[in-house]
N, CA, C and O atoms as a DFTB+ gen file, in Angstrom:
472 C
 N C O
     1  1       0.847      -1.161       0.000
     2  2       0.000       0.000       0.000
     3  2       0.901       1.234       0.000
     4  3       1.909       1.257       0.705
     5  1       0.559       2.241      -0.766
     6  2       1.339       3.470      -0.831
     7  2       0.589       4.576      -0.091
     8  3      -0.603       4.786      -0.315
     9  1       1.284       5.267       0.776
    10  2       0.712       6.370       1.531
    11  2       1.131       7.694       0.917
    12  3       2.185       7.772       0.286
    13  1       0.311       8.756       1.093
    14  2       0.734      10.069       0.638
    15  2       2.055      10.439       1.311
    16  3       2.219      10.189       2.506
    17  1       2.946      10.995       0.619
    18  2       4.257      11.320       1.150
    19  2       5.287      10.277       0.793
    20  3       6.450      10.417       1.173
    21  1       4.896       9.213       0.062
    22  2       5.852       8.253      -0.451
    23  2       6.095       7.028       0.392
    24  3       6.838       6.153      -0.053
    25  1       5.532       6.895       1.567
    26  2       5.778       5.707       2.381
    27  2       4.989       4.498       1.892
    28  3       3.890       4.647       1.359
    29  1       5.532       3.330       2.067
    30  2       4.821       2.100       1.721
    31  2       4.851       1.176       2.933
    32  3       5.719       1.288       3.799
    33  1       3.908       0.284       2.977
    34  2       3.861      -0.721       4.030
    35  2       3.432      -2.050       3.422
    36  3       2.661      -2.090       2.463
    37  1       3.923      -3.097       3.974
    38  2       3.557      -4.435       3.532
    39  2       2.738      -5.080       4.647
    40  3       3.171      -5.110       5.799
    41  1       1.576      -5.587       4.315
    42  2       0.784      -6.225       5.366
    43  2       1.538      -7.426       5.944
    44  3       2.270      -8.108       5.227
    45  1       1.356      -7.680       7.248
    46  2       2.042      -8.834       7.848
    47  2       1.538     -10.149       7.259
    48  3       0.379     -10.261       6.859
    49  1       2.419     -11.135       7.215
    50  2       2.075     -12.460       6.723
    51  2       1.888     -13.382       7.918
    52  3       2.728     -13.418       8.817
    53  1       0.802     -14.118       7.929
    54  2       0.531     -15.066       9.004
    55  2       0.517     -16.467       8.429
    56  3      -0.186     -16.737       7.456
    57  1       1.287     -17.354       9.022
    58  2       1.308     -18.746       8.605
    59  2       0.862     -19.601       9.777
    60  3       1.373     -19.456      10.887
    61  1      -0.074     -20.477       9.538
    62  2      -0.543     -21.391      10.561
    63  2      -0.073     -22.791      10.212
    64  3      -0.359     -23.302       9.129
    65  1       0.645     -23.401      11.131
    66  2       1.118     -24.762      10.932
    67  2       0.536     -25.636      12.023
    68  3       0.648     -25.321      13.207
    69  1      -0.079     -26.724      11.626
    70  2      -0.616     -27.675      12.588
    71  2       0.425     -28.758      12.801
    72  3       0.731     -29.516      11.880
    73  1       0.973     -28.837      14.012
    74  2       1.982     -29.870      14.245
    75  2       1.365     -31.260      14.218
    76  3       0.192     -31.422      14.555
    77  1       2.140     -32.265      13.821
    78  2       1.608     -33.631      13.850
    79  2       1.379     -34.048      15.301
    80  3       2.044     -33.541      16.204
    81  1       0.449     -34.963      15.526
    82  2       0.221     -35.415      16.896
    83  2       1.480     -36.058      17.457
    84  3       2.223     -36.724      16.736
    85  1       1.713     -35.850      18.753
    86  2       2.920     -36.393      19.367
    87  2       2.724     -37.813      19.867
    88  3       3.687     -38.486      20.234
    89  1       1.491     -38.265      19.881
    90  2       1.231     -39.644      20.290
    91  2      -0.119     -40.061      19.728
    92  3      -0.873     -39.239      19.207
    93  1      -0.404     -41.326      19.842
    94  2      -1.709     -41.803      19.426
    95  2      -1.659     -42.717      18.228
    96  3      -0.642     -42.832      17.543
    97  1      -2.763     -43.351      17.999
    98  2      -2.858     -44.264      16.874
    99  2      -4.258     -44.204      16.302
   100  3      -5.191     -43.709      16.934
   101  1      -4.381     -44.714      15.104
   102  2      -5.681     -44.862      14.473
   103  2      -5.845     -46.321      14.072
   104  3      -4.863     -47.043      13.896
   105  1      -7.086     -46.743      13.930
   106  2      -7.381     -48.115      13.517
   107  2      -8.428     -48.082      12.415
   108  3      -9.457     -47.419      12.544
   109  1      -8.159     -48.803      11.331
   110  2      -9.086     -48.912      10.212
   111  2      -9.553     -50.357      10.113
   112  3      -8.743     -51.263       9.915
   113  1     -10.854     -50.573      10.250
   114  2     -11.477     -51.898      10.263
   115  2     -12.098     -52.160       8.891
   116  3     -12.904     -51.362       8.411
   117  1     -11.728     -53.265       8.265
   118  2     -12.221     -53.606       6.930
   119  2     -12.740     -55.042       6.921
   120  3     -12.063     -55.951       7.401
   121  1     -13.934     -55.246       6.377
   122  2     -14.462     -56.598       6.174
   123  2     -13.773     -57.168       4.936
   124  3     -13.813     -56.554       3.869
   125  1     -13.146     -58.328       5.065
   126  2     -12.433     -58.932       3.934
   127  2     -13.137     -60.156       3.369
   128  3     -12.753     -60.641       2.305
   129  1     -14.151     -60.664       4.046
   130  2     -14.894     -61.817       3.541
   131  2     -16.128     -62.077       4.382
   132  3     -16.152     -61.778       5.576
   133  1     -17.146     -62.633       3.759
   134  2     -18.369     -62.991       4.482
   135  2     -18.865     -64.345       4.013
   136  3     -18.554     -64.785       2.906
   137  1     -19.622     -64.988       4.849
   138  2     -20.309     -66.230       4.526
   139  2     -21.517     -66.298       5.440
   140  3     -21.635     -65.500       6.370
   141  1     -22.403     -67.225       5.193
   142  2     -23.612     -67.313       6.008
   143  2     -23.235     -67.557       7.465
   144  3     -22.644     -68.583       7.801
   145  1     -23.579     -66.618       8.310
   146  2     -23.341     -66.759       9.743
   147  2     -21.964     -66.301      10.212
   148  3     -21.644     -66.439      11.393
   149  1     -21.133     -65.754       9.305
   150  2     -19.804     -65.345       9.747
   151  2     -19.110     -64.383       8.801
   152  3     -19.629     -64.044       7.737
   153  1     -17.942     -63.956       9.203
   154  2     -17.183     -62.983       8.419
   155  2     -15.714     -63.003       8.816
   156  3     -15.337     -63.592       9.829
   157  1     -14.901     -62.355       8.009
   158  2     -13.481     -62.149       8.293
   159  2     -13.208     -60.655       8.150
   160  3     -13.756     -60.001       7.263
   161  1     -12.358     -60.117       9.027
   162  2     -12.014     -58.699       8.977
   163  2     -10.522     -58.519       9.197
   164  3      -9.845     -59.389       9.744
   165  1     -10.024     -57.364       8.755
   166  2      -8.638     -56.972       8.988
   167  2      -8.652     -55.579       9.598
   168  3      -9.437     -54.725       9.185
   169  1      -7.783     -55.345      10.582
   170  2      -7.687     -54.044      11.218
   171  2      -6.248     -53.555      11.091
   172  3      -5.304     -54.240      11.485
   173  1      -6.106     -52.366      10.537
   174  2      -4.795     -51.737      10.364
   175  2      -4.614     -50.691      11.458
   176  3      -5.402     -49.753      11.572
   177  1      -3.566     -50.864      12.259
   178  2      -3.241     -49.949      13.356
   179  2      -2.057     -49.099      12.900
   180  3      -1.001     -49.633      12.559
   181  1      -2.232     -47.774      12.893
   182  2      -1.190     -46.866      12.413
   183  2      -0.752     -45.928      13.532
   184  3      -1.585     -45.351      14.231
   185  1       0.555     -45.779      13.695
   186  2       1.122     -44.842      14.665
   187  2       1.114     -43.452      14.045
   188  3       1.861     -43.197      13.100
   189  1       0.293     -42.559      14.555
   190  2       0.195     -41.188      14.046
   191  2       1.106     -40.229      14.809
   192  3       1.147     -39.036      14.506
   193  1       1.827     -40.740      15.786
   194  2       2.696     -39.890      16.586
   195  2       4.077     -39.716      15.986
   196  3       4.376     -40.222      14.905
   197  1       4.912     -38.987      16.713
   198  2       6.276     -38.724      16.258
   199  2       7.303     -39.575      17.002
   200  3       8.505     -39.451      16.765
   201  1       6.833     -40.433      17.894
   202  2       7.707     -41.353      18.621
   203  2       7.152     -42.771      18.493
   204  3       5.958     -42.938      18.246
   205  1       7.987     -43.785      18.653
   206  2       7.491     -45.165      18.554
   207  2       6.443     -45.479      19.635
   208  3       6.547     -45.010      20.768
   209  1       5.443     -46.272      19.268
   210  2       4.483     -46.793      20.244
   211  2       5.068     -48.076      20.810
   212  3       5.637     -48.880      20.072
   213  1       4.932     -48.269      22.103
   214  2       5.428     -49.485      22.723
   215  2       4.379     -50.571      22.835
   216  3       4.703     -51.731      23.087
   217  1       3.120     -50.197      22.648
   218  2       2.005     -51.143      22.736
   219  2       0.775     -50.455      22.149
   220  3       0.740     -49.232      22.014
   221  1      -0.224     -51.249      21.804
   222  2      -1.468     -50.690      21.294
   223  2      -2.639     -51.578      21.692
   224  3      -2.469     -52.755      22.009
   225  1      -3.827     -50.991      21.670
   226  2      -5.065     -51.717      21.936
   227  2      -6.166     -51.101      21.082
   228  3      -6.272     -49.878      20.988
   229  1      -6.976     -51.937      20.465
   230  2      -8.094     -51.496      19.642
   231  2      -9.367     -52.054      20.281
   232  3      -9.447     -53.242      20.593
   233  1     -10.362     -51.177      20.470
   234  2     -11.613     -51.581      21.130
   235  2     -12.818     -51.175      20.301
   236  3     -12.778     -50.194      19.558
   237  1     -13.894     -51.949      20.438
   238  2     -15.156     -51.620      19.804
   239  2     -16.267     -52.383      20.491
   240  3     -16.025     -53.296      21.281
   241  1     -17.503     -51.986      20.172
   242  2     -18.688     -52.679      20.668
   243  2     -19.514     -53.097      19.473
   244  3     -19.816     -52.282      18.601
   245  1     -19.878     -54.362      19.432
   246  2     -20.681     -54.902      18.349
   247  2     -22.153     -54.926      18.725
   248  3     -22.501     -54.860      19.904
   249  1     -23.021     -55.022      17.714
   250  2     -24.425     -55.288      18.016
   251  2     -24.548     -56.687      18.637
   252  3     -23.651     -57.517      18.488
   253  1     -25.628     -56.935      19.311
   254  2     -25.864     -58.245      19.915
   255  2     -25.829     -59.335      18.855
   256  3     -26.348     -59.159      17.753
   257  1     -25.221     -60.453      19.192
   258  2     -25.190     -61.591      18.275
   259  2     -23.873     -61.785      17.558
   260  3     -23.682     -62.813      16.907
   261  1     -22.951     -60.830      17.654
   262  2     -21.650     -61.003      17.028
   263  2     -20.634     -61.436      18.073
   264  3     -20.693     -61.019      19.230
   265  1     -19.706     -62.276      17.647
   266  2     -18.663     -62.749      18.560
   267  2     -17.408     -63.078      17.775
   268  3     -17.481     -63.522      16.629
   269  1     -16.260     -62.861      18.392
   270  2     -14.976     -63.223      17.797
   271  2     -14.809     -64.733      17.913
   272  3     -15.105     -65.316      18.956
   273  1     -14.334     -65.365      16.840
   274  2     -14.024     -66.789      16.914
   275  2     -12.521     -67.042      16.837
   276  3     -12.037     -68.063      17.325
   277  1     -11.771     -66.101      16.218
   278  2     -10.325     -66.273      16.095
   279  2      -9.687     -64.924      15.796
   280  3     -10.269     -64.094      15.098
   281  1      -8.482     -64.709      16.330
   282  2      -7.694     -63.504      16.033
   283  2      -6.270     -63.934      15.754
   284  3      -5.747     -64.820      16.430
   285  1      -5.630     -63.314      14.760
   286  2      -4.209     -63.539      14.522
   287  2      -3.494     -62.186      14.546
   288  3      -4.058     -61.159      14.170
   289  1      -2.252     -62.216      14.992
   290  2      -1.407     -61.026      15.179
   291  2      -1.932     -60.102      16.272
   292  3      -1.721     -58.890      16.227
   293  1      -2.615     -60.682      17.251
   294  2      -3.124     -59.928      18.390
   295  2      -3.709     -60.863      19.422
   296  3      -3.906     -62.050      19.162
   297  1      -3.986     -60.319      20.597
   298  2      -4.591     -61.070      21.699
   299  2      -5.924     -60.404      22.006
   300  3      -5.960     -59.192      22.223
   301  1      -7.024     -61.160      22.031
   302  2      -8.325     -60.528      22.216
   303  2      -9.016     -60.965      23.492
   304  3      -8.749     -62.027      24.054
   305  1      -9.927     -60.085      23.928
   306  2     -10.859     -60.424      24.997
   307  2     -12.215     -59.867      24.578
   308  3     -12.298     -58.815      23.944
   309  1     -13.275     -60.585      24.937
   310  2     -14.625     -60.132      24.634
   311  2     -15.493     -60.365      25.848
   312  3     -15.511     -61.455      26.419
   313  1     -16.219     -59.318      26.239
   314  2     -17.168     -59.395      27.343
   315  2     -18.495     -58.866      26.826
   316  3     -18.662     -57.662      26.633
   317  1     -19.432     -59.770      26.604
   318  2     -20.695     -59.368      25.989
   319  2     -20.430     -58.916      24.570
   320  3     -19.922     -59.688      23.757
   321  1     -20.768     -57.669      24.261
   322  2     -20.539     -57.143      22.917
   323  2     -19.278     -56.285      22.827
   324  3     -18.926     -55.817      21.744
   325  1     -18.593     -56.072      23.960
   326  2     -17.375     -55.256      23.976
   327  2     -16.153     -56.117      23.665
   328  3     -15.942     -57.156      24.290
   329  1     -15.343     -55.674      22.687
   330  2     -14.160     -56.413      22.248
   331  2     -12.935     -55.512      22.362
   332  3     -12.991     -54.327      22.034
   333  1     -11.832     -56.084      22.830
   334  2     -10.541     -55.395      22.828
   335  2      -9.495     -56.346      22.274
   336  3      -9.402     -57.498      22.697
   337  1      -8.707     -55.855      21.321
   338  2      -7.580     -56.614      20.791
   339  2      -6.321     -55.826      21.121
   340  3      -6.206     -54.645      20.794
   341  1      -5.377     -56.500      21.775
   342  2      -4.088     -55.890      22.121
   343  2      -2.998     -56.522      21.266
   344  3      -3.167     -57.607      20.709
   345  1      -1.876     -55.814      21.178
   346  2      -0.763     -56.319      20.382
   347  2      -0.268     -57.658      20.902
   348  3      -0.399     -57.973      22.085
   349  1       0.302     -58.436      19.996
   350  2       1.017     -59.653      20.369
   351  2       2.415     -59.232      20.826
   352  3       2.783     -58.065      20.691
   353  1       3.178     -60.152      21.353
   354  2       4.507     -59.815      21.878
   355  2       5.443     -59.294      20.791
   356  3       6.354     -58.524      21.094
   357  1       5.246     -59.688      19.545
   358  2       6.166     -59.327      18.471
   359  2       5.747     -58.090      17.664
   360  3       6.530     -57.629      16.833
   361  1       4.552     -57.536      17.871
   362  2       4.140     -56.413      17.030
   363  2       3.627     -55.208      17.819
   364  3       2.839     -54.415      17.304
   365  1       4.072     -55.072      19.059
   366  2       3.640     -53.939      19.876
   367  2       4.379     -52.655      19.565
   368  3       3.798     -51.574      19.658
   369  1       5.640     -52.748      19.199
   370  2       6.416     -51.558      18.884
   371  2       6.153     -51.167      17.432
   372  3       6.404     -51.939      16.507
   373  1       5.639     -49.944      17.255
   374  2       5.299     -49.452      15.922
   375  2       5.984     -48.097      15.742
   376  3       5.757     -47.170      16.520
   377  1       6.818     -47.992      14.719
   378  2       7.554     -46.759      14.441
   379  2       6.596     -45.649      14.011
   380  3       5.496     -45.935      13.537
   381  1       7.000     -44.387      14.170
   382  2       6.162     -43.278      13.708
   383  2       5.824     -43.422      12.221
   384  3       6.706     -43.649      11.392
   385  1       4.545     -43.288      11.901
   386  2       4.096     -43.400      10.523
   387  2       3.924     -44.820      10.023
   388  3       3.410     -45.027       8.924
   389  1       4.342     -45.798      10.801
   390  2       4.242     -47.208      10.382
   391  2       2.919     -47.818      10.846
   392  3       2.208     -47.246      11.672
   393  1       2.609     -48.985      10.297
   394  2       1.365     -49.687      10.614
   395  2       1.617     -51.164      10.846
   396  3       2.597     -51.727      10.356
   397  1       0.725     -51.783      11.597
   398  2       0.665     -53.231      11.746
   399  2      -0.791     -53.629      11.526
   400  3      -1.693     -52.801      11.653
   401  1      -1.015     -54.886      11.201
   402  2      -2.383     -55.351      11.007
   403  2      -2.638     -56.592      11.840
   404  3      -1.727     -57.358      12.155
   405  1      -3.910     -56.766      12.188
   406  2      -4.348     -58.033      12.769
   407  2      -5.637     -58.420      12.065
   408  3      -6.346     -57.577      11.516
   409  1      -5.915     -59.693      12.093
   410  2      -7.112     -60.201      11.448
   411  2      -7.976     -60.944      12.442
   412  3      -7.528     -61.338      13.519
   413  1      -9.226     -61.127      12.055
   414  2     -10.137     -61.864      12.926
   415  2     -11.236     -62.502      12.108
   416  3     -11.554     -62.058      11.005
   417  1     -11.807     -63.543      12.663
   418  2     -13.046     -64.115      12.143
   419  2     -14.075     -64.000      13.245
   420  3     -13.745     -63.995      14.431
   421  1     -15.332     -63.907      12.834
   422  2     -16.401     -63.760      13.808
   423  2     -17.680     -64.396      13.328
   424  3     -17.821     -64.753      12.159
   425  1     -18.602     -64.531      14.245
   426  2     -19.930     -65.039      13.933
   427  2     -20.911     -63.882      13.957
   428  3     -20.686     -62.869      14.620
   429  1     -21.997     -64.047      13.227
   430  2     -23.012     -62.991      13.166
   431  2     -22.878     -62.208      11.882
   432  3     -22.199     -62.626      10.945
   433  1     -23.540     -61.059      11.855
   434  2     -23.528     -60.231      10.642
   435  2     -22.223     -59.453      10.540
   436  3     -21.592     -59.138      11.548
   437  1     -21.835     -59.154       9.324
   438  2     -20.577     -58.456       9.061
   439  2     -20.829     -56.955       9.066
   440  3     -20.995     -56.344       8.011
   441  1     -20.856     -56.370      10.244
   442  2     -21.044     -54.927      10.372
   443  2     -19.736     -54.299      10.814
   444  3     -19.032     -54.849      11.659
   445  1     -19.411     -53.152      10.245
   446  2     -18.181     -52.453      10.619
   447  2     -18.467     -51.603      11.852
   448  3     -19.294     -50.693      11.796
   449  1     -17.793     -51.888      12.962
   450  2     -18.024     -51.124      14.186
   451  2     -17.199     -49.831      14.194
   452  3     -16.291     -49.655      13.382
   453  1     -17.524     -48.952      15.106
   454  2     -16.701     -47.767      15.367
   455  2     -15.587     -48.228      16.311
   456  3     -15.857     -48.703      17.414
   457  1     -14.335     -48.084      15.869
   458  2     -13.205     -48.575      16.647
   459  2     -12.438     -47.406      17.265
   460  3     -12.410     -46.302      16.721
   461  1     -11.821     -47.675      18.409
   462  2     -10.919     -46.710      19.037
   463  2      -9.570     -47.387      19.223
   464  3      -9.479     -48.600      19.415
   465  1      -8.539     -46.580      19.160
   466  2      -7.178     -47.101      19.283
   467  2      -6.461     -46.317      20.366
   468  3      -6.548     -45.091      20.436
   469  1      -5.754     -47.048      21.204
   470  2      -4.949     -46.396      22.247
   471  2      -3.637     -47.127      22.401
   472  3      -2.808     -46.742      23.226
């Protein structure tokens, strides 16, 4: 902008940078197969932080009638409709930006639940 008398000014520049999260993980649940009365799913756990994760756990609640029958690459517990899968001894450490997966088979309808990762 030019002012009378010859002076000029430049408006200030503002830059907003959102830092990456310093910890945490995300989990993506995908149905990979279905059959009458059952299904197979895969869950991808990703470290969104800037430091390695030493362990992880993925939890969700299913509608009534669904149950885990088998899990690989993780250890699971189910109480009623609440399910938690924790890392196995060999895949708990996840580097920043890296992912691990676990799979499962279950009984009931193949519905994708809302999952949380910690």
